[in-house]
mmCIF file of C-alpha atoms and ligand atoms in Angstrom:
data_model
loop_
_atom_site.group_PDB
_atom_site.id
_atom_site.type_symbol
_atom_site.label_atom_id
_atom_site.label_comp_id
_atom_site.label_asym_id
_atom_site.label_seq_id
_atom_site.Cartn_x
_atom_site.Cartn_y
_atom_site.Cartn_z
ATOM 1 C CA UNK A 1 140.128 52.607 2.014
ATOM 2 C CA UNK A 2 141.652 49.526 -0.235
ATOM 3 C CA UNK A 3 145.286 50.508 -1.574
ATOM 4 C CA UNK A 4 145.326 48.533 -5.340
ATOM 5 C CA UNK A 5 148.127 47.050 -6.423
ATOM 6 C CA UNK A 6 149.465 49.525 -8.429
ATOM 7 C CA UNK A 7 149.742 52.054 -5.851
ATOM 8 C CA UNK A 8 150.834 49.042 -3.817
ATOM 9 C CA UNK A 9 153.804 48.977 -5.905
ATOM 10 C CA UNK A 10 153.965 52.838 -6.491
ATOM 11 C CA UNK A 11 155.019 52.869 -3.105
ATOM 12 C CA UNK A 12 157.553 49.948 -2.781
ATOM 13 C CA UNK A 13 158.876 51.247 -6.197
ATOM 14 C CA UNK A 14 159.709 54.520 -3.624
ATOM 15 C CA UNK A 15 160.518 52.392 -0.709
ATOM 16 C CA UNK A 16 163.347 51.013 -2.331
ATOM 17 C CA UNK A 17 165.157 53.855 -4.330
ATOM 18 C CA UNK A 18 164.746 55.511 -0.223
ATOM 19 C CA UNK A 19 166.739 52.751 0.878
ATOM 20 C CA UNK A 20 169.839 53.992 -0.450
ATOM 21 C CA UNK A 21 169.824 56.913 1.405
ATOM 22 C CA UNK A 22 168.837 55.580 5.123
ATOM 23 C CA UNK A 23 172.060 56.230 6.453
ATOM 24 C CA UNK A 24 172.137 54.422 9.713
ATOM 25 C CA UNK A 25 176.085 54.011 10.186
ATOM 26 C CA UNK A 26 175.813 53.436 14.086
ATOM 27 C CA UNK A 27 173.373 49.907 13.428
ATOM 28 C CA UNK A 28 173.616 48.945 10.125
ATOM 29 C CA UNK A 29 170.039 48.128 10.148
ATOM 30 C CA UNK A 30 169.227 50.010 7.170
ATOM 31 C CA UNK A 31 164.643 51.598 7.036
ATOM 32 C CA UNK A 32 162.561 52.669 4.249
ATOM 33 C CA UNK A 33 159.545 54.136 3.953
ATOM 34 C CA UNK A 34 156.739 55.829 1.735
ATOM 35 C CA UNK A 35 153.437 57.685 3.069
ATOM 36 C CA UNK A 36 150.534 57.985 0.714
ATOM 37 C CA UNK A 37 149.112 61.048 1.325
ATOM 38 C CA UNK A 38 145.472 61.252 0.435
ATOM 39 C CA UNK A 39 145.961 63.710 -2.638
ATOM 40 C CA UNK A 40 147.037 60.193 -4.247
ATOM 41 C CA UNK A 41 151.327 62.300 -3.806
ATOM 42 C CA UNK A 42 153.997 59.505 -2.361
ATOM 43 C CA UNK A 43 156.636 60.791 0.011
ATOM 44 C CA UNK A 44 159.420 58.624 1.052
ATOM 45 C CA UNK A 45 161.415 58.718 3.498
ATOM 46 C CA UNK A 46 164.216 57.247 5.251
ATOM 47 C CA UNK A 47 166.121 56.371 8.768
ATOM 48 C CA UNK A 48 168.662 59.680 9.832
ATOM 49 C CA UNK A 49 171.135 58.156 13.104
ATOM 50 C CA UNK A 50 173.225 61.135 13.898
ATOM 51 C CA UNK A 51 176.816 60.565 16.377
ATOM 52 C CA UNK A 52 174.265 61.594 19.471
ATOM 53 C CA UNK A 53 171.997 58.865 19.280
ATOM 54 C CA UNK A 54 169.186 60.071 20.968
ATOM 55 C CA UNK A 55 169.110 62.453 17.413
ATOM 56 C CA UNK A 56 167.595 59.780 15.258
ATOM 57 C CA UNK A 57 164.634 59.700 13.011
ATOM 58 C CA UNK A 58 163.245 56.983 11.976
ATOM 59 C CA UNK A 59 162.222 56.365 8.728
ATOM 60 C CA UNK A 60 158.680 56.027 9.005
ATOM 61 C CA UNK A 61 158.797 59.552 10.921
ATOM 62 C CA UNK A 62 161.020 61.213 7.512
ATOM 63 C CA UNK A 63 158.661 60.159 5.285
ATOM 64 C CA UNK A 64 155.077 61.380 7.506
ATOM 65 C CA UNK A 65 157.099 64.883 7.988
ATOM 66 C CA UNK A 66 158.427 65.142 4.628
ATOM 67 C CA UNK A 67 154.617 64.854 2.757
ATOM 68 C CA UNK A 68 152.566 66.831 5.508
ATOM 69 C CA UNK A 69 155.586 70.013 5.719
ATOM 70 C CA UNK A 70 154.648 69.642 1.835
ATOM 71 C CA UNK A 71 151.306 70.402 2.790
ATOM 72 C CA UNK A 72 149.525 67.497 3.419
ATOM 73 C CA UNK A 73 146.745 67.072 5.867
ATOM 74 C CA UNK A 74 145.904 63.276 5.701
ATOM 75 C CA UNK A 75 147.560 59.335 5.317
ATOM 76 C CA UNK A 76 146.263 56.865 3.525
ATOM 77 C CA UNK A 77 149.523 54.262 3.649
ATOM 78 C CA UNK A 78 152.787 53.217 4.826
ATOM 79 C CA UNK A 79 155.503 51.466 3.646
ATOM 80 C CA UNK A 80 157.884 50.199 4.932
ATOM 81 C CA UNK A 81 160.891 48.312 4.160
ATOM 82 C CA UNK A 82 163.870 46.685 5.932
ATOM 83 C CA UNK A 83 166.302 44.067 4.849
ATOM 84 C CA UNK A 84 167.268 41.409 7.650
ATOM 85 C CA UNK A 85 167.667 38.347 8.933
ATOM 86 C CA UNK A 86 164.070 36.300 8.571
ATOM 87 C CA UNK A 87 165.415 34.478 11.586
ATOM 88 C CA UNK A 88 164.717 37.795 13.514
ATOM 89 C CA UNK A 89 161.367 39.064 14.910
ATOM 90 C CA UNK A 90 159.421 41.332 12.207
ATOM 91 C CA UNK A 91 160.217 44.560 11.959
ATOM 92 C CA UNK A 92 157.154 47.106 13.251
ATOM 93 C CA UNK A 93 156.896 50.613 12.486
ATOM 94 C CA UNK A 94 157.912 52.280 16.665
ATOM 95 C CA UNK A 95 155.988 53.733 19.421
ATOM 96 C CA UNK A 96 157.086 57.244 18.977
ATOM 97 C CA UNK A 97 155.885 56.127 14.709
ATOM 98 C CA UNK A 98 152.914 54.595 15.816
ATOM 99 C CA UNK A 99 152.023 58.300 17.838
ATOM 100 C CA UNK A 100 152.977 61.034 14.643
ATOM 101 C CA UNK A 101 151.094 58.402 12.495
ATOM 102 C CA UNK A 102 147.934 58.461 15.119
ATOM 103 C CA UNK A 103 148.012 62.316 14.446
ATOM 104 C CA UNK A 104 147.466 62.076 10.600
ATOM 105 C CA UNK A 105 146.211 58.843 9.626
ATOM 106 C CA UNK A 106 143.384 56.991 10.520
ATOM 107 C CA UNK A 107 143.177 54.020 13.616
ATOM 108 C CA UNK A 108 141.806 51.631 9.306
ATOM 109 C CA UNK A 109 145.002 53.275 7.646
ATOM 110 C CA UNK A 110 147.371 49.836 6.655
ATOM 111 C CA UNK A 111 151.112 49.979 7.383
ATOM 112 C CA UNK A 112 152.883 47.438 5.200
ATOM 113 C CA UNK A 113 156.392 45.582 6.158
ATOM 114 C CA UNK A 114 158.326 44.104 4.175
ATOM 115 C CA UNK A 115 161.609 42.507 4.803
ATOM 116 C CA UNK A 116 163.668 42.151 1.661
ATOM 117 C CA UNK A 117 165.249 38.784 2.528
ATOM 118 C CA UNK A 118 161.486 37.028 3.305
ATOM 119 C CA UNK A 119 158.285 36.837 1.410
ATOM 120 C CA UNK A 120 158.034 38.944 -1.829
ATOM 121 C CA UNK A 121 154.380 39.962 -0.145
ATOM 122 C CA UNK A 122 154.861 42.219 2.721
ATOM 123 C CA UNK A 123 152.408 42.268 6.470
ATOM 124 C CA UNK A 124 149.870 43.985 6.466
ATOM 125 C CA UNK A 125 148.463 45.466 9.768
ATOM 126 C CA UNK A 126 146.739 48.423 10.544
ATOM 127 C CA UNK A 127 147.132 51.405 12.840
ATOM 128 C CA UNK A 128 144.654 50.254 15.140
ATOM 129 C CA UNK A 129 146.097 47.543 15.662
ATOM 130 C CA UNK A 130 149.841 49.144 16.839
ATOM 131 C CA UNK A 131 148.590 51.058 18.710
ATOM 132 C CA UNK A 132 144.279 50.641 20.145
ATOM 133 C CA UNK A 133 143.189 53.461 22.333
ATOM 134 C CA UNK A 134 145.671 56.427 20.749
ATOM 135 C CA UNK A 135 145.400 59.865 21.941
ATOM 136 C CA UNK A 136 144.922 61.299 18.858
ATOM 137 C CA UNK A 137 142.982 65.467 18.232
ATOM 138 C CA UNK A 138 139.157 64.191 19.231
ATOM 139 C CA UNK A 139 141.005 63.573 22.924
ATOM 140 C CA UNK A 140 141.669 67.750 22.823
ATOM 141 C CA UNK A 141 137.806 69.246 21.483
HETATM 142 N N1 LIG B 201 164.108 52.492 13.059
HETATM 143 C C1 LIG B 201 163.252 52.743 11.748
HETATM 144 O O1 LIG B 201 163.519 53.859 11.266
HETATM 145 N N2 LIG B 201 161.978 52.730 12.166
HETATM 146 C C2 LIG B 201 161.280 52.284 13.104
HETATM 147 O O2 LIG B 201 160.465 52.226 13.281
HETATM 148 C C3 LIG B 201 161.988 50.856 13.900
HETATM 149 C C4 LIG B 201 163.624 51.623 14.283
HETATM 150 C C5 LIG B 201 165.873 53.168 12.591
HETATM 151 C C6 LIG B 201 166.313 54.194 13.881
HETATM 152 C C7 LIG B 201 167.692 53.727 13.806
HETATM 153 O O3 LIG B 201 167.952 54.477 12.659
HETATM 154 C C8 LIG B 201 167.911 52.003 13.431
HETATM 155 O O4 LIG B 201 166.820 51.271 12.868
HETATM 156 C C9 LIG B 201 167.815 51.300 14.641
HETATM 157 O O5 LIG B 201 166.983 50.775 15.116
#
């Protein structure tokens, strides 16, 4: 699905609003995400860390779960923002978030990632680029 410039800007705006709520006192690595659901509504999320480190929730899954828990059935786009030294490797969604996305999005769903310290335009990759040969609900039909 082609995402219009207007919708992309709305996703970015939502992600920026969420960014200040990122709870990352341990890693100091703040992440925010916004998803476009099939209804057209946008849901935001942030990473939420925990003193018991393994319980940390990523921003992407936070946003996806917010959408699904509000009754959404499908994710049409994901927008992720970070703020990191541009010399570091590009920010990418973790494996767990890719798998969760594969449950609710299509292989050709676009994922945008923007480093606020870097370029003005986000990197865009498709879900199938990040998670080829995904195990999905189709495997259980
Ligand atoms: N993090 C995310 O929110 N999304 C990712 O895709 C990668 C990692 C968070 C988890 C943790 O709070 C911090 O970034 C460092 O791993």
